[in-house]
Amino acid sequence: MPRISRRARTREREFSVYAIVRCGGRQEKASVDDVLTVDKLAGEVGSSVTLPAVLVIDDDKVISDPAEVGGYQVTAEILGDAAGPKISMIHYKNKTGYRRRLGHRQKYTQVKITGISTAKSGAAKASTGKASTAKASTGKARAASARTTSSTRAASSKKDD
C-alpha cells in the first residue's frame, strides 16, 4: 500500500480571501466560516464583534499598509465560552515542609468568522480629512500662543529698562 503524504491526507480549505486578525494579544488567521478560539471576550452568545485586521490577503494581492488594512472589517459571531486545559503547579521547598498545589484553567471564547469586507471608502477618507484639519488647527493655535508669549516677554523686558 503506497504511503500518502500528510498534506494529501489533510483537506485544507483554500479561500481566496483571508485575514490575519489581532485578538487578545495574539494574531490569528481568519477566513469566512472559520471557528477561532480566542481569549475571553465581553459579549453574549450570538452577538457580533469586529476584530482589527493586521494583514489581508485577497487572491494574489497582499495588503499590509495600515491605511488600506483599516478599510477592511472582520466580523465574527460569538458562539460560546470554552476552557483550556487544566494546568497543575506544585510549589515545594526542601526541608521546610512547604508544599502548595495550585491549578489554573484559562477561559476562552469561541467565535465564528462571518465576513471579511471592505468598509465604505468614503467614510475612511472623511475621517482622515477631519484628522488633518484638527492637526492644522492645533498647529495654528501653537503658533498664536508662541507669538503671545514672545510679545509679553518683549513688553516685560522694556518695562525693566
Short mmCIF file of N, CA and C in Angstrom, two decimals:
data_model
loop_
_atom_site.label_atom_id
_atom_site.label_comp_id
_atom_site.label_asym_id
_atom_site.label_seq_id
_atom_site.Cartn_x
_atom_site.Cartn_y
_atom_site.Cartn_z
N MET A 1 0.85 -1.18 0.00
CA MET A 1 0.00 0.00 0.00
C MET A 1 0.89 1.24 0.00
N PRO A 2 0.69 2.15 -0.95
CA PRO A 2 1.55 3.35 -1.03
C PRO A 2 1.27 4.29 0.13
N ARG A 3 2.31 4.92 0.55
CA ARG A 3 2.19 5.86 1.67
C ARG A 3 1.67 7.21 1.16
N ILE A 4 0.68 7.73 1.85
CA ILE A 4 0.09 9.01 1.45
C ILE A 4 0.71 10.11 2.30
N SER A 5 1.11 11.16 1.63
CA SER A 5 1.76 12.26 2.37
C SER A 5 0.75 12.94 3.28
N ARG A 6 1.27 13.58 4.32
CA ARG A 6 0.42 14.26 5.29
C ARG A 6 -0.42 15.35 4.62
N ARG A 7 0.19 16.07 3.71
CA ARG A 7 -0.53 17.16 3.03
C ARG A 7 -1.71 16.62 2.24
N ALA A 8 -1.54 15.47 1.62
CA ALA A 8 -2.63 14.89 0.84
C ALA A 8 -3.75 14.40 1.75
N ARG A 9 -3.39 13.92 2.97
CA ARG A 9 -4.41 13.42 3.87
C ARG A 9 -5.26 14.52 4.46
N THR A 10 -4.66 15.64 4.75
CA THR A 10 -5.43 16.74 5.33
C THR A 10 -6.04 17.55 4.21
N ARG A 11 -7.30 17.77 4.35
CA ARG A 11 -8.00 18.55 3.33
C ARG A 11 -8.04 20.00 3.78
N GLU A 12 -7.19 20.79 3.19
CA GLU A 12 -7.15 22.19 3.55
C GLU A 12 -8.11 22.96 2.65
N ARG A 13 -8.92 23.76 3.31
CA ARG A 13 -9.83 24.61 2.54
C ARG A 13 -9.04 25.82 2.08
N GLU A 14 -9.08 26.10 0.83
CA GLU A 14 -8.37 27.24 0.30
C GLU A 14 -9.37 28.33 -0.04
N PHE A 15 -9.20 29.48 0.58
CA PHE A 15 -10.07 30.61 0.32
C PHE A 15 -9.28 31.66 -0.41
N SER A 16 -9.98 32.43 -1.20
CA SER A 16 -9.30 33.48 -1.93
C SER A 16 -9.05 34.70 -1.05
N VAL A 17 -9.83 34.85 0.01
CA VAL A 17 -9.66 35.99 0.91
C VAL A 17 -9.53 35.48 2.34
N TYR A 18 -8.46 35.90 3.00
CA TYR A 18 -8.35 35.65 4.42
C TYR A 18 -7.58 36.80 5.05
N ALA A 19 -7.65 36.89 6.36
CA ALA A 19 -7.02 38.00 7.07
C ALA A 19 -6.31 37.48 8.30
N ILE A 20 -5.29 38.20 8.70
CA ILE A 20 -4.64 37.97 9.97
C ILE A 20 -5.21 39.03 10.91
N VAL A 21 -5.88 38.57 11.97
CA VAL A 21 -6.54 39.50 12.90
C VAL A 21 -5.84 39.47 14.24
N ARG A 22 -5.93 40.58 14.96
CA ARG A 22 -5.36 40.67 16.30
C ARG A 22 -6.50 40.52 17.30
N CYS A 23 -6.31 39.58 18.21
CA CYS A 23 -7.33 39.35 19.22
C CYS A 23 -6.67 38.83 20.48
N GLY A 24 -6.78 39.59 21.55
CA GLY A 24 -6.25 39.16 22.82
C GLY A 24 -4.74 39.08 22.87
N GLY A 25 -4.05 39.97 22.17
CA GLY A 25 -2.60 39.97 22.20
C GLY A 25 -1.97 38.95 21.27
N ARG A 26 -2.76 38.20 20.54
CA ARG A 26 -2.25 37.23 19.59
C ARG A 26 -2.76 37.56 18.20
N GLN A 27 -2.16 36.93 17.21
CA GLN A 27 -2.62 37.08 15.84
C GLN A 27 -3.10 35.73 15.34
N GLU A 28 -4.27 35.75 14.70
CA GLU A 28 -4.88 34.51 14.21
C GLU A 28 -5.21 34.66 12.73
N LYS A 29 -5.10 33.56 12.00
CA LYS A 29 -5.52 33.54 10.60
C LYS A 29 -7.02 33.29 10.57
N ALA A 30 -7.75 34.15 9.88
CA ALA A 30 -9.21 34.05 9.86
C ALA A 30 -9.72 34.12 8.44
N SER A 31 -10.55 33.16 8.08
CA SER A 31 -11.27 33.21 6.82
C SER A 31 -12.74 32.93 7.14
N VAL A 32 -13.60 33.18 6.19
CA VAL A 32 -15.03 33.07 6.42
C VAL A 32 -15.40 31.64 6.80
N ASP A 33 -16.27 31.50 7.80
CA ASP A 33 -16.77 30.24 8.35
C ASP A 33 -15.76 29.50 9.23
N ASP A 34 -14.63 30.12 9.55
CA ASP A 34 -13.69 29.51 10.49
C ASP A 34 -14.19 29.73 11.92
N VAL A 35 -13.91 28.78 12.80
CA VAL A 35 -14.21 28.93 14.22
C VAL A 35 -12.87 29.08 14.94
N LEU A 36 -12.70 30.22 15.60
CA LEU A 36 -11.46 30.51 16.31
C LEU A 36 -11.70 30.47 17.81
N THR A 37 -10.71 30.04 18.53
CA THR A 37 -10.74 30.08 19.99
C THR A 37 -9.80 31.19 20.41
N VAL A 38 -10.35 32.26 20.98
CA VAL A 38 -9.57 33.43 21.36
C VAL A 38 -9.74 33.69 22.85
N ASP A 39 -8.93 34.59 23.39
CA ASP A 39 -9.05 34.94 24.80
C ASP A 39 -10.46 35.46 25.09
N LYS A 40 -10.84 35.39 26.34
CA LYS A 40 -12.19 35.75 26.78
C LYS A 40 -12.61 37.13 26.27
N LEU A 41 -13.75 37.19 25.62
CA LEU A 41 -14.31 38.45 25.10
C LEU A 41 -15.59 38.78 25.86
N ALA A 42 -15.80 40.06 26.06
CA ALA A 42 -17.05 40.50 26.68
C ALA A 42 -18.14 40.49 25.61
N GLY A 43 -19.26 39.91 25.91
CA GLY A 43 -20.36 39.84 24.97
C GLY A 43 -21.17 38.58 25.20
N GLU A 44 -22.38 38.61 24.70
CA GLU A 44 -23.27 37.46 24.88
C GLU A 44 -23.21 36.55 23.67
N VAL A 45 -23.68 35.33 23.87
CA VAL A 45 -23.71 34.36 22.78
C VAL A 45 -24.64 34.88 21.68
N GLY A 46 -24.17 34.85 20.46
CA GLY A 46 -24.96 35.33 19.33
C GLY A 46 -24.67 36.76 18.94
N SER A 47 -23.97 37.50 19.80
CA SER A 47 -23.67 38.90 19.45
C SER A 47 -22.50 38.94 18.47
N SER A 48 -22.38 40.06 17.80
CA SER A 48 -21.36 40.23 16.77
C SER A 48 -20.24 41.12 17.28
N VAL A 49 -19.01 40.76 16.93
CA VAL A 49 -17.84 41.57 17.29
C VAL A 49 -17.03 41.85 16.03
N THR A 50 -16.30 42.95 16.06
CA THR A 50 -15.42 43.31 14.96
C THR A 50 -13.98 43.17 15.43
N LEU A 51 -13.19 42.42 14.69
CA LEU A 51 -11.79 42.20 15.04
C LEU A 51 -10.89 43.04 14.15
N PRO A 52 -9.86 43.69 14.70
CA PRO A 52 -8.98 44.51 13.86
C PRO A 52 -8.06 43.65 13.00
N ALA A 53 -7.97 43.98 11.73
CA ALA A 53 -7.13 43.24 10.79
C ALA A 53 -5.72 43.81 10.79
N VAL A 54 -4.74 42.93 10.68
CA VAL A 54 -3.34 43.34 10.60
C VAL A 54 -2.84 43.18 9.18
N LEU A 55 -3.35 42.14 8.50
CA LEU A 55 -2.92 41.82 7.15
C LEU A 55 -4.10 41.20 6.42
N VAL A 56 -4.28 41.53 5.15
CA VAL A 56 -5.37 40.96 4.36
C VAL A 56 -4.79 40.39 3.08
N ILE A 57 -5.14 39.14 2.76
CA ILE A 57 -4.72 38.52 1.51
C ILE A 57 -5.98 38.32 0.68
N ASP A 58 -6.02 38.99 -0.46
CA ASP A 58 -7.17 38.93 -1.36
C ASP A 58 -6.67 38.39 -2.69
N ASP A 59 -6.92 37.10 -2.96
CA ASP A 59 -6.37 36.36 -4.10
C ASP A 59 -4.84 36.48 -4.09
N ASP A 60 -4.28 37.18 -5.07
CA ASP A 60 -2.82 37.33 -5.14
C ASP A 60 -2.36 38.65 -4.54
N LYS A 61 -3.29 39.46 -4.08
CA LYS A 61 -2.96 40.79 -3.56
C LYS A 61 -2.79 40.74 -2.05
N VAL A 62 -1.62 41.15 -1.55
CA VAL A 62 -1.34 41.19 -0.12
C VAL A 62 -1.41 42.64 0.32
N ILE A 63 -2.27 42.92 1.30
CA ILE A 63 -2.47 44.28 1.79
C ILE A 63 -1.95 44.35 3.22
N SER A 64 -0.87 45.13 3.41
CA SER A 64 -0.29 45.25 4.74
C SER A 64 -0.16 46.70 5.18
N ASP A 65 -0.46 47.64 4.29
CA ASP A 65 -0.39 49.06 4.64
C ASP A 65 -1.49 49.38 5.65
N PRO A 66 -1.15 49.97 6.81
CA PRO A 66 -2.17 50.22 7.84
C PRO A 66 -3.33 51.09 7.35
N ALA A 67 -3.06 52.00 6.42
CA ALA A 67 -4.14 52.85 5.90
C ALA A 67 -5.14 52.02 5.10
N GLU A 68 -4.64 51.08 4.30
CA GLU A 68 -5.53 50.24 3.49
C GLU A 68 -6.19 49.14 4.34
N VAL A 69 -5.43 48.56 5.26
CA VAL A 69 -5.97 47.48 6.09
C VAL A 69 -7.08 48.03 6.99
N GLY A 70 -6.99 49.30 7.38
CA GLY A 70 -8.04 49.91 8.19
C GLY A 70 -9.37 49.96 7.48
N GLY A 71 -9.36 49.83 6.17
CA GLY A 71 -10.59 49.82 5.39
C GLY A 71 -11.30 48.48 5.39
N TYR A 72 -10.68 47.45 5.94
CA TYR A 72 -11.29 46.12 5.98
C TYR A 72 -11.86 45.86 7.37
N GLN A 73 -13.00 45.18 7.40
CA GLN A 73 -13.63 44.80 8.66
C GLN A 73 -13.79 43.29 8.70
N VAL A 74 -13.36 42.68 9.80
CA VAL A 74 -13.54 41.25 10.01
C VAL A 74 -14.59 41.11 11.11
N THR A 75 -15.75 40.61 10.74
CA THR A 75 -16.83 40.46 11.71
C THR A 75 -16.94 39.00 12.13
N ALA A 76 -17.26 38.81 13.40
CA ALA A 76 -17.36 37.46 13.95
C ALA A 76 -18.56 37.39 14.89
N GLU A 77 -19.11 36.20 15.02
CA GLU A 77 -20.24 35.95 15.91
C GLU A 77 -19.74 35.10 17.08
N ILE A 78 -20.13 35.47 18.29
CA ILE A 78 -19.71 34.72 19.48
C ILE A 78 -20.55 33.45 19.59
N LEU A 79 -19.85 32.31 19.60
CA LEU A 79 -20.54 31.03 19.70
C LEU A 79 -20.72 30.59 21.16
N GLY A 80 -19.75 30.89 22.00
CA GLY A 80 -19.86 30.49 23.40
C GLY A 80 -18.51 30.51 24.08
N ASP A 81 -18.53 30.12 25.36
CA ASP A 81 -17.31 30.10 26.14
C ASP A 81 -16.65 28.73 26.05
N ALA A 82 -15.36 28.72 26.31
CA ALA A 82 -14.61 27.47 26.34
C ALA A 82 -13.54 27.60 27.42
N ALA A 83 -13.01 26.48 27.85
CA ALA A 83 -11.96 26.49 28.86
C ALA A 83 -10.78 25.68 28.34
N GLY A 84 -9.60 26.16 28.62
CA GLY A 84 -8.39 25.49 28.20
C GLY A 84 -8.07 24.31 29.09
N PRO A 85 -6.96 23.68 28.85
CA PRO A 85 -6.58 22.52 29.67
C PRO A 85 -6.19 22.93 31.08
N LYS A 86 -6.37 22.04 32.01
CA LYS A 86 -6.00 22.29 33.40
C LYS A 86 -4.48 22.27 33.51
N ILE A 87 -3.94 23.30 34.15
CA ILE A 87 -2.51 23.38 34.38
C ILE A 87 -2.29 23.22 35.88
N SER A 88 -1.56 22.19 36.28
CA SER A 88 -1.29 21.94 37.69
C SER A 88 0.12 22.40 38.03
N MET A 89 0.25 23.07 39.17
CA MET A 89 1.54 23.56 39.62
C MET A 89 1.73 23.09 41.06
N ILE A 90 2.93 22.70 41.38
CA ILE A 90 3.25 22.29 42.74
C ILE A 90 4.45 23.11 43.20
N HIS A 91 4.29 23.81 44.32
CA HIS A 91 5.38 24.55 44.93
C HIS A 91 5.91 23.69 46.08
N TYR A 92 7.22 23.53 46.13
CA TYR A 92 7.82 22.70 47.17
C TYR A 92 9.15 23.32 47.56
N LYS A 93 9.36 23.43 48.86
CA LYS A 93 10.66 23.88 49.36
C LYS A 93 11.22 22.79 50.25
N ASN A 94 12.44 22.46 49.99
CA ASN A 94 13.09 21.35 50.68
C ASN A 94 13.33 21.68 52.16
N LYS A 95 13.16 20.68 52.99
CA LYS A 95 13.48 20.72 54.43
C LYS A 95 12.64 21.70 55.25
N THR A 96 11.57 22.26 54.70
CA THR A 96 10.76 23.21 55.46
C THR A 96 9.32 22.75 55.62
N GLY A 97 8.93 21.73 54.91
CA GLY A 97 7.55 21.26 54.98
C GLY A 97 6.59 22.13 54.17
N TYR A 98 7.13 22.99 53.29
CA TYR A 98 6.28 23.88 52.49
C TYR A 98 5.89 23.17 51.21
N ARG A 99 4.59 22.95 51.04
CA ARG A 99 4.05 22.34 49.83
C ARG A 99 2.74 23.03 49.47
N ARG A 100 2.56 23.41 48.22
CA ARG A 100 1.32 24.03 47.75
C ARG A 100 0.96 23.45 46.38
N ARG A 101 -0.30 23.08 46.25
CA ARG A 101 -0.81 22.65 44.94
C ARG A 101 -1.66 23.77 44.39
N LEU A 102 -1.36 24.18 43.20
CA LEU A 102 -2.12 25.24 42.53
C LEU A 102 -2.62 24.71 41.19
N GLY A 103 -3.72 25.28 40.73
CA GLY A 103 -4.24 24.91 39.43
C GLY A 103 -4.78 26.12 38.70
N HIS A 104 -4.78 26.05 37.38
CA HIS A 104 -5.30 27.16 36.57
C HIS A 104 -5.93 26.59 35.32
N ARG A 105 -7.02 27.20 34.91
CA ARG A 105 -7.67 26.83 33.67
C ARG A 105 -8.08 28.10 32.96
N GLN A 106 -7.44 28.39 31.83
CA GLN A 106 -7.66 29.63 31.10
C GLN A 106 -9.05 29.65 30.46
N LYS A 107 -9.70 30.81 30.49
CA LYS A 107 -11.02 30.97 29.89
C LYS A 107 -10.86 31.51 28.46
N TYR A 108 -11.61 30.92 27.55
CA TYR A 108 -11.57 31.31 26.14
C TYR A 108 -12.99 31.57 25.63
N THR A 109 -13.07 32.20 24.47
CA THR A 109 -14.34 32.41 23.77
C THR A 109 -14.19 31.87 22.36
N GLN A 110 -15.19 31.14 21.90
CA GLN A 110 -15.16 30.65 20.52
C GLN A 110 -15.97 31.60 19.65
N VAL A 111 -15.37 32.02 18.55
CA VAL A 111 -16.04 32.93 17.62
C VAL A 111 -16.02 32.31 16.22
N LYS A 112 -17.07 32.60 15.47
CA LYS A 112 -17.16 32.14 14.07
C LYS A 112 -17.06 33.36 13.18
N ILE A 113 -16.13 33.34 12.26
CA ILE A 113 -15.92 34.47 11.34
C ILE A 113 -17.08 34.48 10.34
N THR A 114 -17.81 35.60 10.31
CA THR A 114 -18.97 35.69 9.41
C THR A 114 -18.67 36.48 8.15
N GLY A 115 -17.67 37.33 8.17
CA GLY A 115 -17.38 38.08 6.96
C GLY A 115 -16.10 38.89 7.04
N ILE A 116 -15.48 39.03 5.87
CA ILE A 116 -14.33 39.92 5.71
C ILE A 116 -14.72 40.86 4.58
N SER A 117 -14.98 42.10 4.94
CA SER A 117 -15.48 43.03 3.93
C SER A 117 -14.72 44.34 4.00
N THR A 118 -14.82 45.09 2.90
CA THR A 118 -14.22 46.42 2.88
C THR A 118 -15.22 47.40 3.44
N ALA A 119 -14.74 48.31 4.27
CA ALA A 119 -15.61 49.36 4.79
C ALA A 119 -15.84 50.38 3.69
N LYS A 120 -16.78 51.28 3.90
CA LYS A 120 -17.04 52.31 2.90
C LYS A 120 -15.82 53.20 2.80
N SER A 121 -15.29 53.33 1.59
CA SER A 121 -14.07 54.10 1.40
C SER A 121 -14.32 55.59 1.64
N GLY A 122 -15.51 56.07 1.42
CA GLY A 122 -15.83 57.48 1.64
C GLY A 122 -15.73 57.84 3.11
N ALA A 123 -16.16 56.93 4.00
CA ALA A 123 -16.09 57.19 5.43
C ALA A 123 -14.64 57.24 5.90
N ALA A 124 -13.81 56.39 5.33
CA ALA A 124 -12.40 56.38 5.74
C ALA A 124 -11.72 57.67 5.29
N LYS A 125 -12.04 58.13 4.09
CA LYS A 125 -11.44 59.37 3.60
C LYS A 125 -11.90 60.55 4.43
N ALA A 126 -13.17 60.54 4.82
CA ALA A 126 -13.70 61.66 5.60
C ALA A 126 -13.02 61.73 6.96
N SER A 127 -12.77 60.59 7.58
CA SER A 127 -12.14 60.61 8.90
C SER A 127 -10.70 61.10 8.82
N THR A 128 -9.99 60.75 7.74
CA THR A 128 -8.61 61.23 7.62
C THR A 128 -8.60 62.71 7.33
N GLY A 129 -9.59 63.21 6.62
CA GLY A 129 -9.69 64.65 6.36
C GLY A 129 -9.91 65.43 7.64
N LYS A 130 -10.76 64.91 8.51
CA LYS A 130 -11.02 65.58 9.79
C LYS A 130 -9.75 65.60 10.63
N ALA A 131 -8.99 64.51 10.61
CA ALA A 131 -7.77 64.44 11.40
C ALA A 131 -6.76 65.48 10.91
N SER A 132 -6.65 65.66 9.60
CA SER A 132 -5.68 66.62 9.08
C SER A 132 -6.09 68.05 9.41
N THR A 133 -7.40 68.35 9.41
CA THR A 133 -7.83 69.70 9.78
C THR A 133 -7.63 69.94 11.26
N ALA A 134 -7.79 68.89 12.08
CA ALA A 134 -7.56 69.04 13.52
C ALA A 134 -6.09 69.31 13.79
N LYS A 135 -5.19 68.63 13.06
CA LYS A 135 -3.76 68.87 13.22
C LYS A 135 -3.41 70.28 12.79
N ALA A 136 -4.02 70.76 11.71
CA ALA A 136 -3.74 72.10 11.22
C ALA A 136 -4.20 73.15 12.23
N SER A 137 -5.38 72.93 12.83
CA SER A 137 -5.89 73.91 13.79
C SER A 137 -5.04 73.94 15.05
N THR A 138 -4.53 72.79 15.51
CA THR A 138 -3.66 72.79 16.68
C THR A 138 -2.34 73.47 16.36
N GLY A 139 -1.87 73.31 15.14
CA GLY A 139 -0.63 73.99 14.73
C GLY A 139 -0.80 75.50 14.74
N LYS A 140 -1.97 75.99 14.29
CA LYS A 140 -2.24 77.43 14.30
C LYS A 140 -2.33 77.94 15.73
N ALA A 141 -2.95 77.16 16.60
CA ALA A 141 -3.07 77.59 17.99
C ALA A 141 -1.71 77.67 18.67
N ARG A 142 -0.82 76.74 18.37
CA ARG A 142 0.53 76.76 18.94
C ARG A 142 1.29 77.99 18.45
N ALA A 143 1.16 78.29 17.17
CA ALA A 143 1.85 79.45 16.62
C ALA A 143 1.34 80.74 17.27
N ALA A 144 0.04 80.83 17.48
CA ALA A 144 -0.54 82.02 18.10
C ALA A 144 -0.07 82.15 19.55
N SER A 145 -0.02 81.05 20.28
CA SER A 145 0.43 81.12 21.67
C SER A 145 1.91 81.47 21.75
N ALA A 146 2.69 81.01 20.79
CA ALA A 146 4.11 81.35 20.77
C ALA A 146 4.29 82.84 20.53
N ARG A 147 3.46 83.43 19.65
CA ARG A 147 3.55 84.87 19.38
C ARG A 147 3.18 85.67 20.62
N THR A 148 2.15 85.24 21.34
CA THR A 148 1.73 86.00 22.52
C THR A 148 2.77 85.92 23.63
N THR A 149 3.39 84.77 23.81
CA THR A 149 4.41 84.66 24.85
C THR A 149 5.64 85.49 24.51
N SER A 150 6.02 85.51 23.22
CA SER A 150 7.19 86.31 22.85
C SER A 150 6.90 87.80 22.99
N SER A 151 5.66 88.22 22.69
CA SER A 151 5.32 89.64 22.81
C SER A 151 5.25 90.05 24.29
N THR A 152 4.79 89.18 25.17
CA THR A 152 4.76 89.52 26.60
C THR A 152 6.17 89.57 27.17
N ARG A 153 7.08 88.74 26.68
CA ARG A 153 8.47 88.79 27.12
C ARG A 153 9.10 90.10 26.68
N ALA A 154 8.82 90.51 25.45
CA ALA A 154 9.40 91.76 24.94
C ALA A 154 8.85 92.94 25.74
N ALA A 155 7.58 92.93 26.07
CA ALA A 155 6.97 94.03 26.83
C ALA A 155 7.54 94.08 28.24
N SER A 156 7.76 92.92 28.87
CA SER A 156 8.31 92.92 30.23
C SER A 156 9.76 93.37 30.24
N SER A 157 10.50 93.04 29.18
CA SER A 157 11.91 93.49 29.12
C SER A 157 11.98 95.00 28.92
N LYS A 158 11.03 95.62 28.21
CA LYS A 158 11.00 97.07 28.02
C LYS A 158 10.69 97.78 29.33
N LYS A 159 9.81 97.16 30.15
CA LYS A 159 9.45 97.77 31.46
C LYS A 159 10.68 97.79 32.37
N ASP A 160 11.53 96.76 32.30
CA ASP A 160 12.70 96.68 33.15
C ASP A 160 13.73 97.75 32.78
N ASP A 161 13.77 98.21 31.53
CA ASP A 161 14.78 99.19 31.08
C ASP A 161 14.44 100.54 31.57
#
